[in-house]
PDB file of C-alpha atoms in Angstrom:
ATOM      1  CA  MET L1201      -5.358 -29.701  12.423  1.00 82.00           C
ATOM      2  CA  ILE L1202      -5.020 -32.313  15.147  1.00 91.00           C
ATOM      3  CA  ALA L1203      -6.568 -35.718  14.522  1.00 94.00           C
ATOM      4  CA  PRO L1204      -9.938 -36.063  16.317  1.00 94.00           C
ATOM      5  CA  GLU L1205      -8.780 -39.151  18.216  1.00 95.00           C
ATOM      6  CA  LYS L1206      -5.810 -37.196  19.617  1.00 94.00           C
ATOM      7  CA  LEU L1207      -8.071 -34.353  20.689  1.00 94.00           C
ATOM      8  CA  PHE L1208     -10.318 -36.842  22.448  1.00 95.00           C
ATOM      9  CA  GLN L1209      -7.400 -38.165  24.511  1.00 95.00           C
ATOM     10  CA  LEU L1210      -6.419 -34.777  25.964  1.00 95.00           C
ATOM     11  CA  ALA L1211      -7.183 -33.888  29.581  1.00 96.00           C
ATOM     12  CA  ALA L1212     -10.540 -32.141  30.031  1.00 95.00           C
ATOM     13  CA  GLY L1213      -9.301 -28.561  30.444  1.00 95.00           C
ATOM     14  CA  GLN L1214      -6.708 -28.802  27.694  1.00 96.00           C
ATOM     15  CA  LYS L1215      -9.217 -30.541  25.442  1.00 96.00           C
ATOM     16  CA  ARG L1216     -11.744 -27.727  25.788  1.00 96.00           C
ATOM     17  CA  ARG L1217      -9.162 -25.035  25.080  1.00 94.00           C
ATOM     18  CA  LYS L1218      -7.766 -26.854  22.061  1.00 96.00           C
ATOM     19  CA  LEU L1219     -11.228 -27.607  20.695  1.00 96.00           C
ATOM     20  CA  ALA L1220     -12.229 -23.959  21.059  1.00 94.00           C
ATOM     21  CA  LEU L1221      -9.140 -22.908  19.092  1.00 93.00           C
ATOM     22  CA  THR L1222      -9.816 -25.600  16.491  1.00 95.00           C
ATOM     23  CA  PHE L1223     -13.406 -24.490  15.960  1.00 95.00           C
ATOM     24  CA  GLY L1224     -12.197 -20.904  15.612  1.00 92.00           C
ATOM     25  CA  GLU L1225      -9.728 -21.931  12.905  1.00 93.00           C
ATOM     26  CA  LEU L1226     -12.394 -23.981  11.139  1.00 95.00           C
ATOM     27  CA  GLU L1227     -14.847 -21.110  11.251  1.00 92.00           C
ATOM     28  CA  ARG L1228     -12.331 -18.700   9.759  1.00 89.00           C
ATOM     29  CA  ASP L1229     -11.495 -21.219   7.047  1.00 92.00           C
ATOM     30  CA  ILE L1230     -15.184 -21.648   6.218  1.00 92.00           C
ATOM     31  CA  ALA L1231     -15.628 -17.865   6.088  1.00 86.00           C
ATOM     32  CA  GLY L1232     -12.662 -17.554   3.725  1.00 86.00           C
ATOM     33  CA  ILE L1233     -10.549 -15.529   6.151  1.00 81.00           C
ATOM     34  CA  ALA L1234      -8.179 -18.178   7.510  1.00 84.00           C
ATOM     35  CA  GLU L1235      -5.114 -16.717   9.174  1.00 82.00           C
ATOM     36  CA  PRO L1236      -1.700 -17.695   7.726  1.00 85.00           C
ATOM     37  CA  GLY L1237      -0.861 -21.304   8.499  1.00 88.00           C
ATOM     38  CA  THR L1238      -4.337 -22.212   9.777  1.00 88.00           C
ATOM     39  CA  ALA L1239      -6.167 -23.158   6.567  1.00 93.00           C
ATOM     40  CA  TYR L1240      -7.766 -26.590   6.680  1.00 94.00           C
ATOM     41  CA  ASN L1241      -5.178 -29.176   5.623  1.00 91.00           C
ATOM     42  CA  PHE L1242      -6.193 -32.446   7.296  1.00 92.00           C
ATOM     43  CA  THR L1243      -5.972 -34.840   4.349  1.00 92.00           C
ATOM     44  CA  ARG L1244      -7.574 -37.865   5.980  1.00 94.00           C
ATOM     45  CA  MET L1245     -11.082 -36.445   5.860  1.00 95.00           C
ATOM     46  CA  THR L1246     -12.997 -33.542   4.370  1.00 97.00           C
ATOM     47  CA  ARG L1247     -13.509 -30.406   6.421  1.00 96.00           C
ATOM     48  CA  ARG L1248     -17.192 -31.293   6.762  1.00 96.00           C
ATOM     49  CA  GLU L1249     -16.318 -34.741   8.115  1.00 97.00           C
ATOM     50  CA  TYR L1250     -13.710 -33.278  10.460  1.00 97.00           C
ATOM     51  CA  THR L1251     -16.153 -30.711  11.801  1.00 97.00           C
ATOM     52  CA  LYS L1252     -18.675 -33.429  12.563  1.00 97.00           C
ATOM     53  CA  ALA L1253     -16.022 -35.575  14.252  1.00 97.00           C
ATOM     54  CA  VAL L1254     -14.806 -32.847  16.611  1.00 97.00           C
ATOM     55  CA  THR L1255     -18.382 -31.796  17.350  1.00 97.00           C
ATOM     56  CA  GLU L1256     -19.087 -35.350  18.519  1.00 97.00           C
ATOM     57  CA  ILE L1257     -16.235 -34.900  21.017  1.00 98.00           C
ATOM     58  CA  VAL L1258     -17.881 -31.745  22.367  1.00 98.00           C
ATOM     59  CA  LEU L1259     -21.160 -33.622  22.800  1.00 97.00           C
ATOM     60  CA  GLN L1260     -19.410 -35.944  25.256  1.00 97.00           C
ATOM     61  CA  ASP L1261     -18.405 -33.075  27.552  1.00 97.00           C
ATOM     62  CA  PRO L1262     -20.275 -33.514  30.861  1.00 96.00           C
ATOM     63  CA  LYS L1263     -20.355 -29.741  31.387  1.00 96.00           C
ATOM     64  CA  LEU L1264     -22.078 -29.033  28.058  1.00 96.00           C
ATOM     65  CA  PRO L1265     -25.557 -27.578  28.750  1.00 94.00           C
ATOM     66  CA  GLU L1266     -28.376 -29.864  27.641  1.00 95.00           C
ATOM     67  CA  SER L1267     -29.935 -27.130  25.523  1.00 94.00           C
ATOM     68  CA  THR L1268     -26.664 -26.651  23.598  1.00 94.00           C
ATOM     69  CA  ALA L1269     -26.229 -30.407  23.186  1.00 96.00           C
ATOM     70  CA  CYS L1270     -29.725 -30.688  21.691  1.00 96.00           C
ATOM     71  CA  GLU L1271     -29.016 -27.796  19.339  1.00 94.00           C
ATOM     72  CA  LEU L1272     -25.726 -29.324  18.148  1.00 96.00           C
ATOM     73  CA  LYS L1273     -27.329 -32.739  17.622  1.00 97.00           C
ATOM     74  CA  LYS L1274     -30.078 -31.151  15.571  1.00 95.00           C
ATOM     75  CA  MET L1275     -27.538 -29.326  13.410  1.00 95.00           C
ATOM     76  CA  LEU L1276     -25.466 -32.478  12.930  1.00 96.00           C
ATOM     77  CA  SER L1277     -28.501 -34.381  11.652  1.00 95.00           C
ATOM     78  CA  ASP L1278     -29.629 -31.619   9.305  1.00 94.00           C
ATOM     79  CA  PRO L1279     -29.107 -32.752   5.663  1.00 93.00           C
ATOM     80  CA  GLU L1280     -27.976 -29.224   4.733  1.00 92.00           C
ATOM     81  CA  PHE L1281     -25.462 -29.149   7.640  1.00 94.00           C
ATOM     82  CA  ASP L1282     -24.385 -25.575   8.301  1.00 94.00           C
ATOM     83  CA  GLU L1283     -20.658 -26.055   9.031  1.00 95.00           C
ATOM     84  CA  ARG L1284     -20.041 -22.535  10.192  1.00 93.00           C
ATOM     85  CA  ARG L1285     -23.027 -22.394  12.551  1.00 92.00           C
ATOM     86  CA  VAL L1286     -21.993 -25.684  14.133  1.00 95.00           C
ATOM     87  CA  CYS L1287     -18.449 -24.385  14.669  1.00 95.00           C
ATOM     88  CA  ASN L1288     -19.693 -21.101  16.104  1.00 92.00           C
ATOM     89  CA  THR L1289     -22.145 -22.782  18.485  1.00 94.00           C
ATOM     90  CA  ALA L1290     -19.598 -25.337  19.698  1.00 96.00           C
ATOM     91  CA  ARG L1291     -16.812 -22.756  20.093  1.00 93.00           C
ATOM     92  CA  ASN L1292     -18.900 -20.356  22.146  1.00 91.00           C
ATOM     93  CA  ALA L1293     -20.258 -23.176  24.309  1.00 94.00           C
ATOM     94  CA  LEU L1294     -16.700 -24.270  25.084  1.00 95.00           C
ATOM     95  CA  LEU L1295     -15.588 -20.711  25.853  1.00 92.00           C
ATOM     96  CA  SER L1296     -18.506 -20.375  28.252  1.00 92.00           C
ATOM     97  CA  ILE L1297     -17.528 -23.598  30.031  1.00 95.00           C
ATOM     98  CA  ILE L1298     -13.907 -22.441  30.224  1.00 93.00           C
ATOM     99  CA  GLY L1299     -15.006 -19.061  31.544  1.00 90.00           C
ATOM    100  CA  THR L1300     -13.523 -17.050  28.701  1.00 80.00           C
ATOM    101  CA  PHE L1301     -15.806 -14.787  26.734  1.00 67.00           C
ATOM    102  CA  PRO L1302     -14.864 -13.328  23.347  1.00 63.00           C
ATOM    103  CA  ALA L1303     -14.292  -9.638  22.840  1.00 62.00           C
ATOM    104  CA  GLU L1304     -15.746  -8.104  19.691  1.00 56.00           C
ATOM    105  CA  TRP L1305     -12.409  -8.355  17.884  1.00 51.00           C
ATOM    106  CA  ASP L1306     -12.488 -12.125  18.439  1.00 60.00           C
ATOM    107  CA  LEU L1307     -15.694 -12.517  16.459  1.00 62.00           C
ATOM    108  CA  VAL L1308     -15.408 -14.257  13.091  1.00 64.00           C
ATOM    109  CA  ILE L1309     -17.122 -11.936  10.627  1.00 59.00           C
ATOM    110  CA  ALA L1310     -16.683 -12.660   6.941  1.00 59.00           C
ATOM    111  CA  PRO L1311     -16.357  -9.723   4.552  1.00 57.00           C
ATOM    112  CA  HIS L1312     -19.268  -8.962   2.251  1.00 51.00           C
ATOM    113  CA  LYS L1313     -18.847 -10.027  -1.344  1.00 51.00           C
ATOM    114  CA  GLY L1314     -17.368  -7.370  -3.527  1.00 47.00           C
ATOM    115  CA  ASN L1315     -15.459  -5.576  -0.789  1.00 44.00           C
ATOM    116  CA  GLY L1316     -12.322  -4.018  -2.121  1.00 44.00           C
ATOM    117  CA  SER L1317     -10.569  -0.732  -2.596  1.00 42.00           C
ATOM    118  CA  THR L1318     -12.162   2.705  -2.622  1.00 43.00           C
ATOM    119  CA  GLU L1319     -12.217   2.452  -6.406  1.00 48.00           C
ATOM    120  CA  SER L1320     -14.738  -0.401  -6.339  1.00 71.00           C
ATOM    121  CA  ARG L1321     -16.775   0.078  -3.156  1.00 82.00           C
ATOM    122  CA  ASP L1322     -19.862   2.288  -2.906  1.00 88.00           C
ATOM    123  CA  PHE L1323     -19.568   5.532  -0.968  1.00 93.00           C
ATOM    124  CA  PHE L1324     -21.029   9.034  -0.786  1.00 95.00           C
ATOM    125  CA  PRO L1325     -18.554  11.336  -2.557  1.00 95.00           C
ATOM    126  CA  GLY L1326     -17.144  13.965  -0.241  1.00 95.00           C
ATOM    127  CA  VAL L1327     -18.513  12.423   2.964  1.00 97.00           C
ATOM    128  CA  CYS L1328     -15.506  12.206   5.289  1.00 98.00           C
ATOM    129  CA  VAL L1329     -14.630  11.867   8.971  1.00 98.00           C
ATOM    130  CA  TYR L1330     -11.784  13.355  11.006  1.00 98.00           C
ATOM    131  CA  ALA L1331     -10.976  11.294  14.112  1.00 97.00           C
ATOM    132  CA  GLU L1332      -9.318  13.624  16.604  1.00 95.00           C
ATOM    133  CA  ASP L1333      -7.070  12.082  19.249  1.00 93.00           C
ATOM    134  CA  ILE L1334      -8.904   8.757  19.551  1.00 93.00           C
ATOM    135  CA  ARG L1335      -6.888   6.850  22.169  1.00 91.00           C
ATOM    136  CA  ALA L1336      -8.353   3.332  22.255  1.00 91.00           C
ATOM    137  CA  PRO L1337      -7.377   1.102  19.312  1.00 92.00           C
ATOM    138  CA  PHE L1338     -10.696  -0.746  19.584  1.00 92.00           C
ATOM    139  CA  ASN L1339     -12.643   2.505  19.187  1.00 94.00           C
ATOM    140  CA  LEU L1340     -10.571   3.602  16.213  1.00 95.00           C
ATOM    141  CA  GLY L1341     -11.126   0.260  14.484  1.00 94.00           C
ATOM    142  CA  SER L1342     -14.870   0.514  15.065  1.00 95.00           C
ATOM    143  CA  ILE L1343     -14.869   4.014  13.562  1.00 97.00           C
ATOM    144  CA  PHE L1344     -13.263   2.660  10.391  1.00 97.00           C
ATOM    145  CA  ARG L1345     -15.785  -0.178  10.321  1.00 95.00           C
ATOM    146  CA  THR L1346     -18.719   2.233  10.622  1.00 96.00           C
ATOM    147  CA  ALA L1347     -17.202   4.628   8.094  1.00 97.00           C
ATOM    148  CA  GLU L1348     -16.903   1.870   5.510  1.00 96.00           C
ATOM    149  CA  ALA L1349     -20.348   0.422   6.190  1.00 94.00           C
ATOM    150  CA  MET L1350     -22.126   3.784   6.062  1.00 96.00           C
ATOM    151  CA  GLY L1351     -20.416   5.042   2.917  1.00 95.00           C
ATOM    152  CA  CYS L1352     -17.714   7.482   3.988  1.00 96.00           C
ATOM    153  CA  GLU L1353     -15.299   8.280   1.208  1.00 96.00           C
ATOM    154  CA  LYS L1354     -12.278   9.085   3.379  1.00 97.00           C
ATOM    155  CA  VAL L1355     -11.028   8.800   6.939  1.00 98.00           C
ATOM    156  CA  TYR L1356      -8.639  11.411   8.308  1.00 98.00           C
ATOM    157  CA  ILE L1357      -6.941  10.976  11.680  1.00 97.00           C
ATOM    158  CA  SER L1358      -5.152  13.523  13.857  1.00 94.00           C
ATOM    159  CA  PRO L1359      -1.414  13.390  14.640  1.00 92.00           C
ATOM    160  CA  GLN L1360      -2.172  12.232  18.215  1.00 89.00           C
ATOM    161  CA  CYS L1361      -4.648   9.542  17.199  1.00 93.00           C
ATOM    162  CA  THR L1362      -3.684   5.990  18.122  1.00 92.00           C
ATOM    163  CA  ASP L1363      -1.979   3.882  15.455  1.00 93.00           C
ATOM    164  CA  PRO L1364      -4.536   2.137  13.179  1.00 95.00           C
ATOM    165  CA  SER L1365      -2.058  -0.709  12.662  1.00 92.00           C
ATOM    166  CA  GLN L1366      -2.302  -1.806  16.307  1.00 90.00           C
ATOM    167  CA  ALA L1367      -3.692  -5.322  16.599  1.00 87.00           C
ATOM    168  CA  LYS L1368      -6.883  -4.363  18.457  1.00 88.00           C
ATOM    169  CA  ALA L1369      -7.648  -1.630  15.927  1.00 91.00           C
ATOM    170  CA  VAL L1370      -7.117  -4.003  13.019  1.00 89.00           C
ATOM    171  CA  ARG L1371      -9.286  -6.701  14.554  1.00 86.00           C
ATOM    172  CA  SER L1372     -12.163  -4.407  15.540  1.00 88.00           C
ATOM    173  CA  GLY L1373     -11.935  -2.771  12.109  1.00 91.00           C
ATOM    174  CA  MET L1374     -12.753  -6.130  10.492  1.00 85.00           C
ATOM    175  CA  GLY L1375     -10.658  -5.367   7.407  1.00 87.00           C
ATOM    176  CA  CYS L1376     -12.038  -1.851   6.927  1.00 92.00           C
ATOM    177  CA  ILE L1377      -8.788  -0.065   7.802  1.00 94.00           C
ATOM    178  CA  GLU L1378      -7.110  -1.881   4.922  1.00 92.00           C
ATOM    179  CA  THR L1379     -10.111  -1.307   2.648  1.00 90.00           C
ATOM    180  CA  MET L1380     -10.402   2.425   3.239  1.00 92.00           C
ATOM    181  CA  GLY L1381      -6.910   3.534   4.107  1.00 93.00           C
ATOM    182  CA  TYR L1382      -6.451   6.831   5.931  1.00 96.00           C
ATOM    183  CA  THR L1383      -4.539  10.094   5.950  1.00 97.00           C
ATOM    184  CA  ARG L1384      -2.964  11.520   9.107  1.00 96.00           C
ATOM    185  CA  LEU L1385      -3.425  15.305   9.106  1.00 95.00           C
ATOM    186  CA  SER L1386      -3.411  18.223  11.497  1.00 94.00           C
ATOM    187  CA  LEU L1387      -6.509  20.435  11.661  1.00 94.00           C
ATOM    188  CA  ASP L1388      -4.699  23.066   9.605  1.00 94.00           C
ATOM    189  CA  GLU L1389      -4.077  20.534   6.860  1.00 95.00           C
ATOM    190  CA  LEU L1390      -7.733  19.630   6.322  1.00 95.00           C
ATOM    191  CA  PRO L1391      -9.055  20.662   2.888  1.00 93.00           C
ATOM    192  CA  GLY L1392      -9.908  24.352   3.046  1.00 90.00           C
ATOM    193  CA  ASP L1393     -12.765  24.233   0.541  1.00 93.00           C
ATOM    194  CA  THR L1394     -14.802  21.563   2.364  1.00 96.00           C
ATOM    195  CA  PRO L1395     -17.482  22.242   5.009  1.00 98.00           C
ATOM    196  CA  VAL L1396     -16.338  21.044   8.435  1.00 98.00           C
ATOM    197  CA  PHE L1397     -18.711  20.356  11.320  1.00 98.00           C
ATOM    198  CA  ALA L1398     -18.295  18.671  14.690  1.00 98.00           C
ATOM    199  CA  LEU L1399     -20.168  16.052  16.683  1.00 97.00           C
ATOM    200  CA  GLU L1400     -20.240  17.441  20.223  1.00 96.00           C
ATOM    201  CA  THR L1401     -22.582  18.373  23.053  1.00 92.00           C
ATOM    202  CA  GLY L1402     -24.218  21.799  23.170  1.00 93.00           C
ATOM    203  CA  GLY L1403     -24.914  22.052  19.449  1.00 96.00           C
ATOM    204  CA  THR L1404     -27.910  21.741  17.137  1.00 97.00           C
ATOM    205  CA  PRO L1405     -29.993  18.615  17.801  1.00 97.00           C
ATOM    206  CA  LEU L1406     -29.414  15.857  15.274  1.00 96.00           C
ATOM    207  CA  GLU L1407     -32.917  16.062  13.791  1.00 95.00           C
ATOM    208  CA  ASP L1408     -32.625  19.828  13.211  1.00 96.00           C
ATOM    209  CA  PHE L1409     -29.074  20.006  11.883  1.00 97.00           C
ATOM    210  CA  ASP L1410     -28.567  21.062   8.267  1.00 96.00           C
ATOM    211  CA  PHE L1411     -26.107  18.450   7.036  1.00 97.00           C
ATOM    212  CA  PRO L1412     -23.925  19.457   4.083  1.00 96.00           C
ATOM    213  CA  GLU L1413     -23.988  17.487   0.846  1.00 94.00           C
ATOM    214  CA  LYS L1414     -20.249  16.998   1.233  1.00 96.00           C
ATOM    215  CA  GLY L1415     -18.132  17.655   4.267  1.00 97.00           C
ATOM    216  CA  ILE L1416     -15.919  16.472   7.089  1.00 98.00           C
ATOM    217  CA  VAL L1417     -17.312  15.610  10.505  1.00 98.00           C
ATOM    218  CA  ILE L1418     -14.917  15.879  13.453  1.00 98.00           C
ATOM    219  CA  ILE L1419     -15.339  13.340  16.233  1.00 97.00           C
ATOM    220  CA  GLY L1420     -13.355  13.897  19.406  1.00 94.00           C
ATOM    221  CA  SER L1421     -11.473  11.826  21.920  1.00 89.00           C
ATOM    222  CA  GLU L1422     -13.177   9.485  24.363  1.00 86.00           C
ATOM    223  CA  GLU L1423     -12.097  11.548  27.381  1.00 83.00           C
ATOM    224  CA  LEU L1424     -12.022  15.165  26.250  1.00 87.00           C
ATOM    225  CA  GLY L1425     -14.346  15.322  23.266  1.00 90.00           C
ATOM    226  CA  VAL L1426     -13.675  17.691  20.392  1.00 94.00           C
ATOM    227  CA  SER L1427     -10.857  20.143  21.173  1.00 93.00           C
ATOM    228  CA  PRO L1428     -11.464  23.922  21.296  1.00 92.00           C
ATOM    229  CA  GLU L1429      -9.235  24.294  18.224  1.00 93.00           C
ATOM    230  CA  ALA L1430     -11.326  21.767  16.314  1.00 95.00           C
ATOM    231  CA  LEU L1431     -14.567  23.481  17.350  1.00 96.00           C
ATOM    232  CA  LYS L1432     -13.209  26.728  15.873  1.00 96.00           C
ATOM    233  CA  ARG L1433     -12.415  24.836  12.668  1.00 96.00           C
ATOM    234  CA  ALA L1434     -15.987  23.485  12.535  1.00 97.00           C
ATOM    235  CA  THR L1435     -17.442  26.481  10.703  1.00 96.00           C
ATOM    236  CA  ALA L1436     -20.344  24.418   9.316  1.00 97.00           C
ATOM    237  CA  GLY L1437     -21.745  23.932  12.810  1.00 97.00           C
ATOM    238  CA  ILE L1438     -21.936  21.594  15.774  1.00 98.00           C
ATOM    239  CA  VAL L1439     -24.389  18.692  15.808  1.00 98.00           C
ATOM    240  CA  THR L1440     -25.556  17.013  19.004  1.00 96.00           C
ATOM    241  CA  ILE L1441     -27.232  13.667  19.639  1.00 96.00           C
ATOM    242  CA  PRO L1442     -30.123  14.235  22.076  1.00 94.00           C
ATOM    243  CA  MET L1443     -29.936  11.876  25.080  1.00 92.00           C
ATOM    244  CA  THR L1444     -32.274  11.301  28.014  1.00 90.00           C
ATOM    245  CA  GLY L1445     -30.402   8.847  30.237  1.00 86.00           C
ATOM    246  CA  LEU L1446     -28.746   9.668  33.541  1.00 82.00           C
ATOM    247  CA  LYS L1447     -25.249   9.310  32.088  1.00 78.00           C
ATOM    248  CA  ALA L1448     -26.037  11.083  28.811  1.00 73.00           C
ATOM    249  CA  SER L1449     -22.915   9.521  27.364  1.00 82.00           C
ATOM    250  CA  LEU L1450     -22.236   7.318  24.346  1.00 90.00           C
ATOM    251  CA  ASN L1451     -19.196   5.385  23.185  1.00 91.00           C
ATOM    252  CA  VAL L1452     -17.512   7.390  20.429  1.00 94.00           C
ATOM    253  CA  GLY L1453     -18.010   4.597  17.898  1.00 93.00           C
ATOM    254  CA  VAL L1454     -21.725   4.330  18.705  1.00 95.00           C
ATOM    255  CA  ALA L1455     -22.165   8.104  18.502  1.00 96.00           C
ATOM    256  CA  PHE L1456     -20.428   8.162  15.127  1.00 97.00           C
ATOM    257  CA  GLY L1457     -22.756   5.439  13.833  1.00 97.00           C
ATOM    258  CA  ILE L1458     -25.838   7.426  14.863  1.00 97.00           C
ATOM    259  CA  LEU L1459     -24.383  10.539  13.232  1.00 98.00           C
ATOM    260  CA  MET L1460     -23.620   8.733   9.981  1.00 97.00           C
ATOM    261  CA  GLN L1461     -27.133   7.299   9.744  1.00 97.00           C
ATOM    262  CA  ALA L1462     -28.623  10.778  10.079  1.00 97.00           C
ATOM    263  CA  TRP L1463     -26.143  12.341   7.632  1.00 97.00           C
ATOM    264  CA  THR L1464     -26.593   9.752   4.904  1.00 96.00           C
ATOM    265  CA  ASP L1465     -30.390   9.830   5.357  1.00 95.00           C
ATOM    266  CA  SER L1466     -30.244  13.587   4.841  1.00 95.00           C
ATOM    267  CA  ILE L1467     -28.286  13.130   1.625  1.00 94.00           C
ATOM    268  CA  ARG L1468     -30.733  10.524   0.330  1.00 92.00           C
ATOM    269  CA  LYS L1469     -33.740  12.729   1.102  1.00 89.00           C
ATOM    270  CA  LYS L1470     -32.174  15.577  -0.848  1.00 82.00           C
ATOM    271  CA  ASP L1471     -31.801  13.132  -3.739  1.00 70.00           C
ATOM    272  CA  ILE L1472     -28.136  13.995  -4.048  1.00 57.00           C
ATOM    273  CA  GLY L1473     -26.769  10.774  -2.675  1.00 50.00           C
ATOM    274  CA  THR L1474     -25.958   8.825  -5.780  1.00 54.00           C
ATOM    275  CA  PHE L1475     -23.182   6.444  -4.920  1.00 58.00           C
ATOM    276  CA  ASN L1476     -19.797   6.793  -6.529  1.00 61.00           C
TER     277      ASN L1476
END
């Protein structure tokens, strides 16, 4: 960490950029997810004191909106002082002034307590997803994130699916790729004794679909959807999300989230959804 007085002496543009980076590092440290080499180590003052000191520098920025300045001042004077909220507010205000806006993978989201391996997390046994030829790393990461949050047991990916270890996939996955793991399989290698269905247009509407207790849902690529070969493999049916808009199109990660909500609700209603 750079001493507050040194930050104050930087030229305006450089100061804003460095402060934005500093608040990001502080926020990750507060959330317990500091990146290697960025944990708080400024020995001259506590992290709380440091956060207040650098926030005071931000308050002197002539381009800081008055509404944001009032909000930061209020937070600084609060006896309970929410360090992370102050850092988040100041960082995003600076990014707005700079003209740089964070992508979703830049967001600082702390893991829930108790997150861990598949042996310790809750999931619906036998509820799995097969991601076929997903091209965008961001989309693949979001699929893992949704799969973990909604209780999938396993994630399978096709041979042509993008690499889950790519930086954008890892960042949008928010730790869920590491938590869940994955298996890369061809369609022919999917378990033969498990019901397989597909999320695609032209099928049974979501509210009418008979979801299996256990199974594998195939979600297709952003551009081409589920392949003809995969549709043949989906012997348990095709489920469709009804849409009314002009575009009638959803991001693959969003569509998967809607599907998972309906599937897990179906399991709960059948009273067969006891968590592992």
